[in-house]
Tab-separated table of C-alpha atoms in Angstrom:
chain	number	residue	atom	x	y	z
G	3	MET	CA	0.060	0.042	0.010
G	4	GLN	CA	2.790	2.136	0.857
G	5	LYS	CA	4.407	1.735	-2.728
G	6	ARG	CA	0.956	2.910	-4.622
G	7	SER	CA	0.544	5.883	-2.506
G	8	ASN	CA	4.258	7.189	-3.468
G	9	ARG	CA	3.501	6.454	-7.174
G	10	ARG	CA	0.197	8.512	-7.059
G	11	THR	CA	2.242	11.465	-5.746
G	12	LYS	CA	4.686	11.232	-8.354
G	13	ILE	CA	1.992	11.449	-10.993
G	14	LYS	CA	0.419	14.373	-9.359
G	15	LYS	CA	3.495	16.610	-9.411
G	16	LYS	CA	4.019	16.347	-13.088
G	17	SER	CA	1.955	19.297	-15.150
G	18	LEU	CA	1.781	19.980	-18.826
G	19	SER	CA	3.790	23.056	-18.431
G	20	ASP	CA	6.931	21.015	-17.319
G	21	PRO	CA	7.173	17.853	-19.646
G	22	THR	CA	11.077	17.979	-19.948
G	23	ASP	CA	11.178	14.903	-17.782
G	24	ASP	CA	11.655	11.598	-19.486
G	25	ASP	CA	8.722	10.186	-18.028
G	26	SER	CA	6.762	13.173	-19.134
G	27	MET	CA	2.982	12.459	-20.460
G	28	GLU	CA	2.556	12.527	-24.165
G	29	ILE	CA	-0.966	13.885	-25.336
G	30	PRO	CA	-2.323	12.197	-28.535
G	31	GLY	CA	-2.490	14.467	-31.235
G	32	PHE	CA	-0.336	17.091	-29.584
G	33	TYR	CA	3.387	17.418	-29.625
G	34	TYR	CA	5.669	19.586	-27.327
G	35	ASP	CA	8.109	22.403	-28.488
G	36	GLN	CA	10.849	22.904	-25.855
G	37	GLU	CA	11.696	26.323	-26.967
G	38	ARG	CA	8.306	27.727	-26.820
G	39	ASP	CA	7.641	25.443	-23.588
G	40	ARG	CA	3.897	24.471	-24.749
G	41	TYR	CA	1.989	21.899	-26.774
G	42	PHE	CA	0.838	22.441	-30.429
G	43	LYS	CA	-1.767	20.316	-32.205
G	44	ILE	CA	-0.715	18.242	-35.460
G	45	MET	CA	-2.431	19.489	-38.139
G	46	PRO	CA	-4.055	17.076	-41.064
G	47	GLY	CA	-1.220	17.856	-43.341
G	48	HIS	CA	1.677	16.782	-41.364
G	49	HIS	CA	3.969	13.963	-42.524
G	50	PHE	CA	5.220	11.583	-39.846
G	51	GLY	CA	8.738	11.111	-41.210
G	52	THR	CA	10.616	11.801	-37.918
G	53	ASN	CA	10.405	10.237	-34.426
G	54	THR	CA	7.953	12.136	-32.425
G	55	SER	CA	9.128	10.684	-29.265
G	56	GLY	CA	12.763	12.205	-29.517
G	57	GLY	CA	11.334	15.714	-30.034
G	58	GLU	CA	12.675	15.841	-33.646
G	59	VAL	CA	9.426	17.387	-34.888
G	60	LYS	CA	9.587	20.394	-37.443
G	61	LYS	CA	8.316	23.601	-35.720
G	62	GLN	CA	5.638	25.392	-37.254
G	63	PRO	CA	6.889	28.763	-38.690
G	64	ASP	CA	5.180	31.837	-37.316
G	65	SER	CA	2.641	33.637	-39.585
G	66	ASN	CA	4.669	37.044	-39.462
G	67	VAL	CA	7.810	35.153	-40.777
G	68	SER	CA	8.263	35.583	-44.704
G	69	THR	CA	9.759	32.617	-46.522
G	70	SER	CA	11.245	32.435	-49.773
G	71	THR	CA	9.888	29.172	-51.044
G	72	LYS	CA	6.980	29.120	-53.599
G	73	PRO	CA	3.386	27.971	-52.486
G	74	ARG	CA	2.966	24.528	-53.554
G	75	ILE	CA	-0.189	24.030	-55.751
G	76	SER	CA	-2.044	20.576	-54.733
G	77	THR	CA	-2.665	18.456	-57.736
G	78	CYS	CA	-5.463	16.019	-58.219
G	79	SER	CA	-3.325	13.019	-57.775
G	80	SER	CA	-1.758	14.133	-54.342
G	81	LEU	CA	-5.238	15.082	-53.201
G	82	LEU	CA	-6.187	11.567	-53.733
G	83	ASN	CA	-2.952	10.285	-52.263
G	84	GLU	CA	-3.675	12.069	-49.135
G	85	ARG	CA	-7.233	10.731	-48.645
G	86	GLU	CA	-5.774	7.181	-49.108
G	87	LEU	CA	-5.029	5.026	-45.760
G	88	ASN	CA	-2.249	3.467	-47.942
G	89	PRO	CA	-0.079	6.445	-49.539
G	90	PHE	CA	2.023	4.088	-51.419
G	91	LYS	CA	-0.658	3.319	-54.041
G	92	THR	CA	0.528	2.806	-57.856
G	93	ILE	CA	0.693	5.426	-60.405
G	94	GLN	CA	-1.641	3.365	-62.594
G	95	ARG	CA	-4.336	3.183	-59.675
G	96	LEU	CA	-4.051	6.869	-59.026
G	97	HIS	CA	-4.392	7.728	-62.776
G	98	ARG	CA	-7.556	5.468	-62.921
G	99	ASP	CA	-9.071	7.246	-59.949
G	100	TRP	CA	-8.301	10.453	-61.398
G	101	ARG	CA	-10.324	9.546	-64.739
G	102	GLU	CA	-13.390	8.383	-62.690
G	103	ILE	CA	-13.505	11.797	-60.951
G	104	PHE	CA	-13.022	13.424	-64.256
G	105	VAL	CA	-15.993	11.185	-65.867
G	106	LYS	CA	-18.128	12.224	-62.657
G	107	SER	CA	-17.536	15.915	-63.479
G	108	LEU	CA	-18.441	16.043	-66.897
G	109	ARG	CA	-21.105	18.526	-67.754
G	110	TYR	CA	-22.859	19.810	-71.008
G	111	VAL	CA	-20.874	22.787	-72.813
G	112	GLY	CA	-22.220	23.326	-76.261
G	113	THR	CA	-23.599	21.766	-79.609
G	114	ILE	CA	-22.224	21.756	-83.080
G	115	GLN	CA	-24.730	21.583	-85.922
G	116	GLN	CA	-24.241	20.377	-89.443
G	117	THR	CA	-23.919	23.117	-91.705
G	118	ILE	CA	-22.755	21.385	-94.905
G	119	PRO	CA	-25.457	21.722	-97.636
G	120	PHE	CA	-27.436	18.787	-98.702
G	121	SER	CA	-26.710	16.710	-95.505
G	122	LEU	CA	-28.744	18.662	-93.054
G	123	SER	CA	-31.334	16.156	-93.110
G	124	HIS	CA	-29.255	13.131	-92.598
G	125	ARG	CA	-28.084	11.564	-89.084
G	126	ILE	CA	-24.481	11.217	-88.410
G	127	THR	CA	-23.655	7.519	-88.248
G	128	ASN	CA	-19.822	7.532	-87.217
G	129	PHE	CA	-16.993	9.904	-86.491
G	130	GLN	CA	-13.341	9.983	-85.746
G	131	ILE	CA	-11.038	12.705	-84.123
G	132	HIS	CA	-7.695	13.252	-85.446
G	133	PRO	CA	-5.272	12.208	-82.794
G	134	THR	CA	-3.037	15.439	-83.054
G	135	SER	CA	-5.197	18.101	-84.128
G	136	ASN	CA	-8.752	19.514	-83.844
G	137	GLU	CA	-10.134	17.714	-86.897
G	138	LEU	CA	-13.153	15.647	-86.819
G	139	TYR	CA	-14.062	13.583	-89.566
G	140	PHE	CA	-17.862	12.262	-89.611
G	141	GLY	CA	-19.791	10.076	-91.901
G	142	ASN	CA	-23.929	10.131	-92.233
G	143	THR	CA	-26.600	8.093	-93.693
G	144	ASP	CA	-26.485	9.595	-97.079
G	145	GLY	CA	-22.939	8.290	-97.861
G	146	MET	CA	-21.122	11.678	-97.332
G	147	VAL	CA	-17.758	12.091	-95.274
G	148	GLY	CA	-17.492	15.559	-93.818
G	149	LEU	CA	-14.524	17.476	-92.376
G	150	LEU	CA	-15.364	19.596	-89.029
G	151	LYS	CA	-12.389	21.823	-87.632
G	152	PHE	CA	-13.320	22.850	-84.172
G	153	GLN	CA	-12.303	24.572	-81.149
G	154	ALA	CA	-13.367	23.315	-77.616
G	155	SER	CA	-12.723	24.017	-74.126
G	156	SER	CA	-14.357	23.692	-70.690
G	157	LYS	CA	-16.396	26.722	-71.138
G	158	ALA	CA	-17.372	26.677	-75.123
G	159	CYS	CA	-17.281	24.770	-78.210
G	160	THR	CA	-17.223	26.343	-81.828
G	161	GLU	CA	-16.978	25.362	-85.239
G	162	ILE	CA	-14.418	27.001	-87.222
G	163	PHE	CA	-15.237	25.627	-90.583
G	164	SER	CA	-16.835	22.414	-92.164
G	165	LYS	CA	-16.830	20.938	-95.654
G	166	PRO	CA	-17.544	17.824	-97.570
G	167	PHE	CA	-14.614	15.327	-97.815
G	168	ALA	CA	-15.794	12.692	-99.817
G	169	TYR	CA	-18.924	10.958	-100.995
G	170	CYS	CA	-19.883	7.096	-101.311
G	171	ASN	CA	-22.821	5.359	-102.694
G	172	SER	CA	-24.497	4.401	-99.440
G	173	GLU	CA	-24.486	4.820	-95.844
G	174	ILE	CA	-20.983	5.311	-93.902
G	175	THR	CA	-20.549	2.452	-91.562
G	176	SER	CA	-16.833	2.990	-90.154
G	177	ILE	CA	-14.071	5.454	-90.127
G	178	ARG	CA	-10.784	4.900	-88.963
G	179	ILE	CA	-7.413	7.068	-88.849
G	180	ILE	CA	-4.206	5.291	-89.326
G	181	GLY	CA	-1.262	7.181	-87.912
G	182	GLU	CA	-1.641	10.885	-88.447
G	183	SER	CA	-1.971	10.978	-92.278
G	184	LEU	CA	-4.161	8.217	-93.583
G	185	ILE	CA	-7.986	7.666	-93.367
G	186	ILE	CA	-10.140	4.753	-94.459
G	187	TYR	CA	-13.823	4.754	-94.295
G	188	THR	CA	-16.540	2.112	-95.398
G	189	SER	CA	-19.947	2.340	-97.105
G	190	LEU	CA	-22.826	-0.366	-96.166
G	191	GLY	CA	-24.004	-1.113	-99.626
G	192	ASN	CA	-27.506	-1.130	-100.903
G	193	HIS	CA	-29.630	-2.953	-103.806
G	194	LEU	CA	-27.632	-1.189	-106.769
G	195	CYS	CA	-23.927	-1.786	-105.269
G	196	SER	CA	-22.233	-3.766	-102.543
G	197	GLY	CA	-20.127	-2.016	-99.866
G	198	ILE	CA	-16.854	-0.411	-100.451
G	199	LEU	CA	-13.584	0.417	-98.891
G	200	ARG	CA	-12.124	3.768	-99.486
G	201	ILE	CA	-8.417	4.688	-98.446
G	202	GLU	CA	-6.722	8.203	-98.846
G	203	HIS	CA	-4.243	10.395	-97.405
G	204	LEU	CA	-5.354	13.171	-95.121
G	205	PRO	CA	-5.236	16.734	-96.876
G	206	GLU	CA	-2.627	19.263	-95.615
G	207	VAL	CA	-3.714	22.499	-94.018
G	208	THR	CA	-3.568	24.301	-97.252
G	209	ASP	CA	-5.698	21.886	-99.172
G	210	PHE	CA	-8.819	21.953	-97.264
G	211	ASP	CA	-10.564	23.650	-100.066
G	212	MET	CA	-10.225	20.493	-102.225
G	213	VAL	CA	-12.296	17.292	-102.197
G	214	HIS	CA	-9.803	14.349	-102.381
G	215	GLU	CA	-11.816	11.696	-103.934
G	216	ALA	CA	-9.335	11.343	-107.125
G	217	SER	CA	-6.614	10.432	-104.995
G	218	ALA	CA	-8.669	7.751	-102.905
G	219	CYS	CA	-8.035	3.931	-103.333
G	220	ASN	CA	-11.428	2.451	-103.872
G	221	TYR	CA	-11.981	-1.341	-103.195
G	222	GLN	CA	-15.290	-2.826	-104.222
G	223	THR	CA	-16.474	-5.785	-102.145
G	224	ARG	CA	-18.914	-8.342	-102.841
G	225	SER	CA	-20.988	-8.175	-99.764
G	226	THR	CA	-22.544	-5.517	-97.023
G	227	VAL	CA	-19.718	-3.956	-95.044
G	228	TRP	CA	-20.866	-3.664	-91.472
G	229	THR	CA	-17.466	-2.414	-89.699
G	230	SER	CA	-13.837	-2.344	-90.110
G	231	THR	CA	-10.651	-2.241	-88.069
G	232	SER	CA	-6.952	-1.659	-89.192
G	233	SER	CA	-3.434	-2.419	-87.525
G	234	GLN	CA	-1.138	0.619	-86.488
G	235	VAL	CA	1.728	-1.618	-87.124
G	236	ASP	CA	1.239	-3.757	-89.977
G	237	GLU	CA	-0.273	-2.723	-93.485
G	238	TRP	CA	-3.618	-4.775	-93.319
G	239	ILE	CA	-7.546	-3.772	-92.877
G	240	ALA	CA	-10.135	-5.854	-92.000
G	241	LEU	CA	-13.755	-5.590	-92.945
G	242	GLY	CA	-16.667	-7.086	-91.128
G	243	ALA	CA	-19.084	-8.591	-93.909
G	244	THR	CA	-21.969	-10.889	-94.487
G	245	LYS	CA	-20.958	-14.417	-93.168
G	246	TYR	CA	-16.961	-13.738	-93.582
G	247	ILE	CA	-14.134	-11.470	-92.750
G	248	SER	CA	-12.411	-9.388	-95.750
G	249	ILE	CA	-8.709	-8.944	-95.078
G	250	LEU	CA	-6.841	-6.553	-97.329
G	251	SER	CA	-2.988	-6.885	-96.490
G	252	ASN	CA	-0.120	-4.759	-98.023
G	253	TYR	CA	-2.739	-2.257	-98.899
G	254	SER	CA	0.278	0.235	-100.006
G	255	VAL	CA	1.157	-1.978	-102.785
G	256	PRO	CA	-0.665	-1.414	-106.065
G	257	GLY	CA	-2.813	-4.452	-107.073
G	258	ALA	CA	-3.484	-5.624	-103.320
G	259	ARG	CA	-6.613	-7.635	-103.137
G	260	PHE	CA	-8.927	-9.254	-100.433
G	261	THR	CA	-8.625	-12.597	-98.653
G	262	ASN	CA	-11.823	-13.974	-97.255
G	263	VAL	CA	-12.178	-15.963	-93.913
G	264	LYS	CA	-15.406	-17.392	-93.457
G	265	THR	CA	-17.388	-17.317	-90.107
G	266	ASN	CA	-20.844	-18.396	-91.024
G	267	SER	CA	-22.321	-15.520	-89.451
G	268	ASP	CA	-22.648	-11.549	-90.201
G	269	VAL	CA	-19.604	-9.776	-88.454
G	270	PHE	CA	-21.043	-6.663	-86.702
G	271	ALA	CA	-17.888	-5.802	-84.674
G	272	LEU	CA	-14.161	-6.030	-85.233
G	273	ASP	CA	-10.956	-5.015	-83.278
G	274	ASN	CA	-7.293	-5.600	-83.632
G	275	ASP	CA	-5.092	-7.162	-80.821
G	276	ARG	CA	-2.409	-4.454	-79.908
G	277	TYR	CA	-0.265	-6.893	-78.141
G	278	LEU	CA	-0.220	-9.557	-81.381
G	279	PRO	CA	-0.427	-7.310	-84.546
G	280	SER	CA	-1.666	-10.229	-86.775
G	281	ALA	CA	-4.585	-11.232	-84.380
G	282	ILE	CA	-8.109	-9.881	-85.012
G	283	PHE	CA	-11.170	-10.042	-82.901
G	284	ALA	CA	-14.495	-10.535	-84.540
G	285	GLY	CA	-18.081	-10.395	-82.931
G	286	CYS	CA	-20.837	-12.143	-84.947
G	287	ARG	CA	-24.526	-12.114	-85.297
G	288	ASP	CA	-24.889	-15.346	-83.570
G	289	GLY	CA	-23.111	-14.264	-80.466
G	290	ARG	CA	-19.871	-15.648	-81.272
G	291	LEU	CA	-16.522	-13.865	-80.218
G	292	LEU	CA	-13.892	-15.290	-82.698
G	293	LEU	CA	-10.133	-14.724	-83.022
G	294	PHE	CA	-8.470	-14.967	-86.166
G	295	ASP	CA	-4.622	-14.888	-87.023
G	296	ILE	CA	-4.183	-13.273	-90.489
G	297	ARG	CA	-0.912	-15.187	-91.056
G	298	CYS	CA	-3.069	-18.588	-91.185
G	299	ASN	CA	-4.024	-19.809	-94.660
G	300	PRO	CA	-7.566	-18.435	-94.915
G	301	LYS	CA	-8.799	-21.886	-96.812
G	302	GLN	CA	-7.564	-23.701	-93.818
G	303	SER	CA	-8.971	-21.685	-90.934
G	304	SER	CA	-12.171	-22.873	-89.377
G	305	PRO	CA	-15.225	-20.699	-89.202
G	306	HIS	CA	-14.987	-21.123	-85.528
G	307	GLY	CA	-11.740	-19.117	-85.492
G	308	ASP	CA	-8.074	-19.963	-84.394
G	309	GLY	CA	-8.714	-19.496	-80.732
G	310	PRO	CA	-11.084	-20.526	-77.730
G	311	ARG	CA	-14.821	-20.834	-78.884
G	312	ILE	CA	-16.516	-17.832	-76.675
G	313	LYS	CA	-20.228	-17.347	-77.324
G	314	GLN	CA	-23.139	-15.279	-75.672
G	315	SER	CA	-26.846	-15.425	-76.073
G	316	SER	CA	-27.253	-12.539	-78.421
G	317	PRO	CA	-25.598	-10.765	-81.351
G	318	ILE	CA	-22.361	-8.875	-80.402
G	319	CYS	CA	-22.738	-5.084	-81.424
G	320	ASN	CA	-19.178	-3.765	-80.294
G	321	LEU	CA	-15.758	-5.197	-79.247
G	322	LYS	CA	-12.756	-3.665	-77.609
G	323	GLN	CA	-9.550	-5.273	-76.310
G	324	VAL	CA	-8.795	-3.450	-72.825
G	325	SER	CA	-5.601	-5.727	-71.977
G	326	GLY	CA	-3.499	-8.592	-73.198
G	327	TRP	CA	-6.449	-11.336	-72.385
G	328	TYR	CA	-9.565	-9.241	-71.993
G	329	VAL	CA	-11.948	-8.048	-74.442
G	330	LEU	CA	-15.120	-5.944	-73.639
G	331	GLY	CA	-18.228	-6.468	-75.581
G	332	ASP	CA	-22.027	-5.501	-75.414
G	333	GLY	CA	-24.878	-7.738	-77.086
G	334	MET	CA	-28.249	-6.736	-78.739
G	335	ASP	CA	-30.105	-8.171	-75.445
G	336	GLY	CA	-28.710	-5.435	-73.205
G	337	SER	CA	-25.707	-7.205	-72.152
G	338	LEU	CA	-22.000	-5.896	-71.614
G	339	SER	CA	-19.550	-8.498	-70.383
G	340	LEU	CA	-15.749	-8.766	-70.093
G	341	TRP	CA	-14.306	-12.084	-71.640
G	342	ASP	CA	-11.010	-13.760	-71.095
G	343	ILE	CA	-9.893	-15.228	-74.322
G	344	ARG	CA	-8.137	-18.018	-72.214
G	345	ASN	CA	-11.260	-18.861	-70.556
G	346	GLN	CA	-12.984	-22.017	-71.752
G	347	ARG	CA	-15.158	-22.715	-68.786
G	348	ARG	CA	-18.555	-24.188	-69.777
G	349	ASN	CA	-21.771	-22.639	-68.810
G	350	GLN	CA	-24.624	-25.178	-68.481
G	351	ASN	CA	-27.454	-23.034	-66.786
G	352	THR	CA	-27.922	-20.342	-69.775
G	353	GLU	CA	-27.655	-20.116	-73.507
G	354	GLU	CA	-23.974	-18.649	-72.975
G	355	SER	CA	-21.589	-21.357	-73.865
G	356	THR	CA	-18.867	-19.757	-71.605
G	357	LEU	CA	-18.927	-17.683	-68.564
G	358	PRO	CA	-17.546	-13.944	-68.748
G	359	VAL	CA	-15.283	-12.627	-66.269
G	360	LEU	CA	-17.506	-9.853	-65.297
G	361	LYS	CA	-20.811	-8.450	-66.143
G	362	TYR	CA	-22.056	-4.979	-66.097
G	363	TYR	CA	-25.605	-4.142	-65.576
G	364	GLY	CA	-27.675	-1.446	-66.426
G	365	HIS	CA	-27.405	-1.223	-70.393
G	366	VAL	CA	-30.294	-1.079	-72.318
G	367	ASN	CA	-30.559	-2.472	-75.974
G	368	SER	CA	-32.715	-5.071	-77.955
G	369	THR	CA	-32.899	-4.130	-81.243
G	370	LYS	CA	-29.785	-1.726	-82.240
G	371	HIS	CA	-26.713	-3.264	-83.684
G	372	GLN	CA	-24.861	0.247	-84.174
G	373	THR	CA	-24.798	1.938	-80.800
G	374	GLY	CA	-22.290	4.499	-79.332
G	375	PHE	CA	-19.354	2.660	-77.606
G	376	ALA	CA	-15.953	4.112	-76.547
G	377	VAL	CA	-13.236	3.163	-73.992
G	378	ASN	CA	-10.925	5.978	-72.479
G	379	SER	CA	-7.214	5.749	-73.217
G	380	CYS	CA	-6.266	4.064	-69.959
G	381	ASN	CA	-8.586	1.322	-70.410
G	382	SER	CA	-10.625	1.872	-67.209
G	383	ILE	CA	-13.893	3.232	-68.144
G	384	VAL	CA	-16.336	2.257	-70.965
G	385	ALA	CA	-19.011	4.705	-72.122
G	386	ILE	CA	-22.246	2.932	-74.089
G	387	ALA	CA	-25.341	4.470	-75.397
G	388	GLY	CA	-28.426	2.607	-74.731
G	389	GLN	CA	-31.651	2.212	-76.754
G	390	ASP	CA	-33.403	4.708	-74.237
G	391	ASN	CA	-31.096	7.427	-75.522
G	392	PHE	CA	-28.937	7.358	-72.399
G	393	VAL	CA	-25.115	7.077	-72.229
G	394	ARG	CA	-24.018	4.932	-69.191
G	395	CYS	CA	-20.400	4.925	-67.866
G	396	PHE	CA	-19.121	1.714	-66.058
G	397	SER	CA	-15.958	1.022	-64.340
G	398	ILE	CA	-14.150	-1.762	-66.483
G	399	ASN	CA	-12.186	-3.123	-63.553
G	400	THR	CA	-14.844	-3.343	-60.826
G	401	GLY	CA	-18.383	-3.279	-62.834
G	402	ASP	CA	-19.503	-0.184	-60.842
G	403	VAL	CA	-21.507	2.656	-62.319
G	404	VAL	CA	-19.183	5.673	-62.417
G	405	ARG	CA	-21.775	8.322	-62.498
G	406	MET	CA	-25.601	8.996	-63.297
G	407	PRO	CA	-26.630	8.329	-67.006
G	408	ILE	CA	-26.308	11.165	-69.180
G	409	GLY	CA	-29.419	12.103	-71.032
G	410	PRO	CA	-31.820	11.254	-72.243
G	411	PHE	CA	-31.401	12.825	-75.800
G	412	GLU	CA	-33.947	13.801	-78.394
G	413	ASP	CA	-32.182	11.244	-80.888
G	414	ARG	CA	-30.270	7.923	-81.141
G	415	VAL	CA	-26.825	8.225	-79.804
G	416	SER	CA	-24.840	6.778	-82.773
G	417	ALA	CA	-21.257	7.349	-81.695
G	418	ILE	CA	-18.930	8.399	-78.603
G	419	GLN	CA	-15.376	9.332	-78.227
G	420	PHE	CA	-13.164	10.309	-75.504
G	421	CYS	CA	-10.982	13.477	-76.097
G	422	GLU	CA	-8.221	13.180	-73.689
G	423	ARG	CA	-4.765	14.584	-73.247
G	424	ASP	CA	-1.775	12.625	-74.912
G	425	GLU	CA	1.469	13.124	-73.217
G	426	LYS	CA	3.247	11.519	-76.212
G	427	SER	CA	2.033	14.345	-78.498
G	428	ASN	CA	4.129	17.103	-79.888
G	429	TYR	CA	1.624	19.830	-79.248
G	430	GLU	CA	0.012	21.252	-76.027
G	431	PHE	CA	-3.443	21.907	-74.969
G	432	LEU	CA	-3.323	25.601	-74.589
G	433	PRO	CA	-5.887	27.775	-72.750
G	434	ASP	CA	-8.761	29.324	-74.142
G	435	GLY	CA	-8.351	31.270	-77.276
G	436	ASP	CA	-4.388	30.785	-77.542
G	437	ASN	CA	-4.305	28.726	-80.702
G	438	GLU	CA	-7.450	27.657	-82.885
G	439	HIS	CA	-5.545	24.795	-84.535
G	440	TYR	CA	-4.537	23.168	-81.339
G	441	ASN	CA	-7.194	23.876	-78.677
G	442	LYS	CA	-9.484	20.776	-78.872
G	443	GLY	CA	-10.289	20.339	-75.227
G	444	GLU	CA	-10.544	17.614	-72.829
G	445	GLY	CA	-14.012	15.834	-72.520
G	446	ILE	CA	-16.254	13.538	-74.474
G	447	TRP	CA	-17.915	14.003	-77.888
G	448	ILE	CA	-21.302	12.357	-78.320
G	449	SER	CA	-23.319	12.398	-81.920
G	450	ILE	CA	-27.031	12.629	-81.358
G	451	GLY	CA	-28.798	12.437	-84.679
G	452	LYS	CA	-27.599	15.533	-86.946
G	453	GLU	CA	-25.609	17.276	-84.072
G	454	LEU	CA	-22.610	16.938	-82.182
G	455	GLN	CA	-22.479	17.692	-78.208
G	456	TRP	CA	-19.502	18.291	-76.452
G	457	TRP	CA	-19.337	17.544	-72.589
G	458	SER	CA	-16.313	18.744	-70.360
G	459	VAL	CA	-15.403	19.521	-66.842
G	460	PRO	CA	-16.222	23.248	-65.990
């Protein structure tokens, strides 16, 4: 009993004003400054890089003392990092989180209407933005390919000028830009003529007043052309046709011809493998996801493809490879799934012959084979248009809905494209009004009927 009473008297003698003793009391959330002889509260932005028990804590500067260091401006990545319990997250994860915040913050900015004569009553079917300039090439249901020069920012979007670029015999089904100087586009075909593929060089800045159909290379097919894809490495172009894929290899060589690979079903969607330049992904009307290698002999290729057999219960409308083994595709029954091309697990409970890795719920479609579909540059978010005229955004990695649906729009959404900053480009995105030739903004373009809407972050 005597020892306990002595211990209590020692504790009572200690006070907050004299914590210099080795047994001084430490108050959670405060640190002691020996020079000022008082406790200070630890602020949220404090970094615990030193040992607080030894008194090696940086002293907070006085408010009346001026320093020569420049104020540090917090970036979006740094703010995200401070909110995390684990501050050592990967750069890829931070970049993905920042993209989700970017998509959540998208707001309507403005609309650009078609001003080209004889095309005002025709709906836009597809469009493509030049990778290094503010030029937009679009096709419509009348078979015209138009060129639109624009200026976009977070506050406004304006049309600099627009003009017809080329004319085809039927509806434009796809537009692709290869590199920075080559454009390809396809037409659907009609009762008088089958679909065509046209390849031509993009005009220079001084040649915008001319229509360059004379310099185009026309390739007549024997079928309806639903879609197309091309390689950014090798010289080949693939067309999705009726019950086969038409492949044009070495198209820069005069006299190049098509080779056909049978699929026994119409090919609505195509995409090239970015890790194996000779491979093609094909989405068919009967719901099969096929993989072909153009190096194989077409006569020896199976209509079921050269890879694993993947099948869903409805026609595949769009395809996009999002990593080495994963392919994202949507169906005409409102499905949106992520497939692993190595996966051959059988599904006995439904009409699907294989199980997808991940399913995304909320997409609406039952009749349209051509809908707006786009994936951002880091393959983390997909934007897809539904039959109900809404655009929905999903996280590819988790399957969660990133934001509330955009819409409803007055007409069907035929195409979507993200417009993002490219660090590898040799130009910079300048502030508003600095340079009309390079100010293309950062956001998302949506084609609704005859108009183009621009959504950006305010």
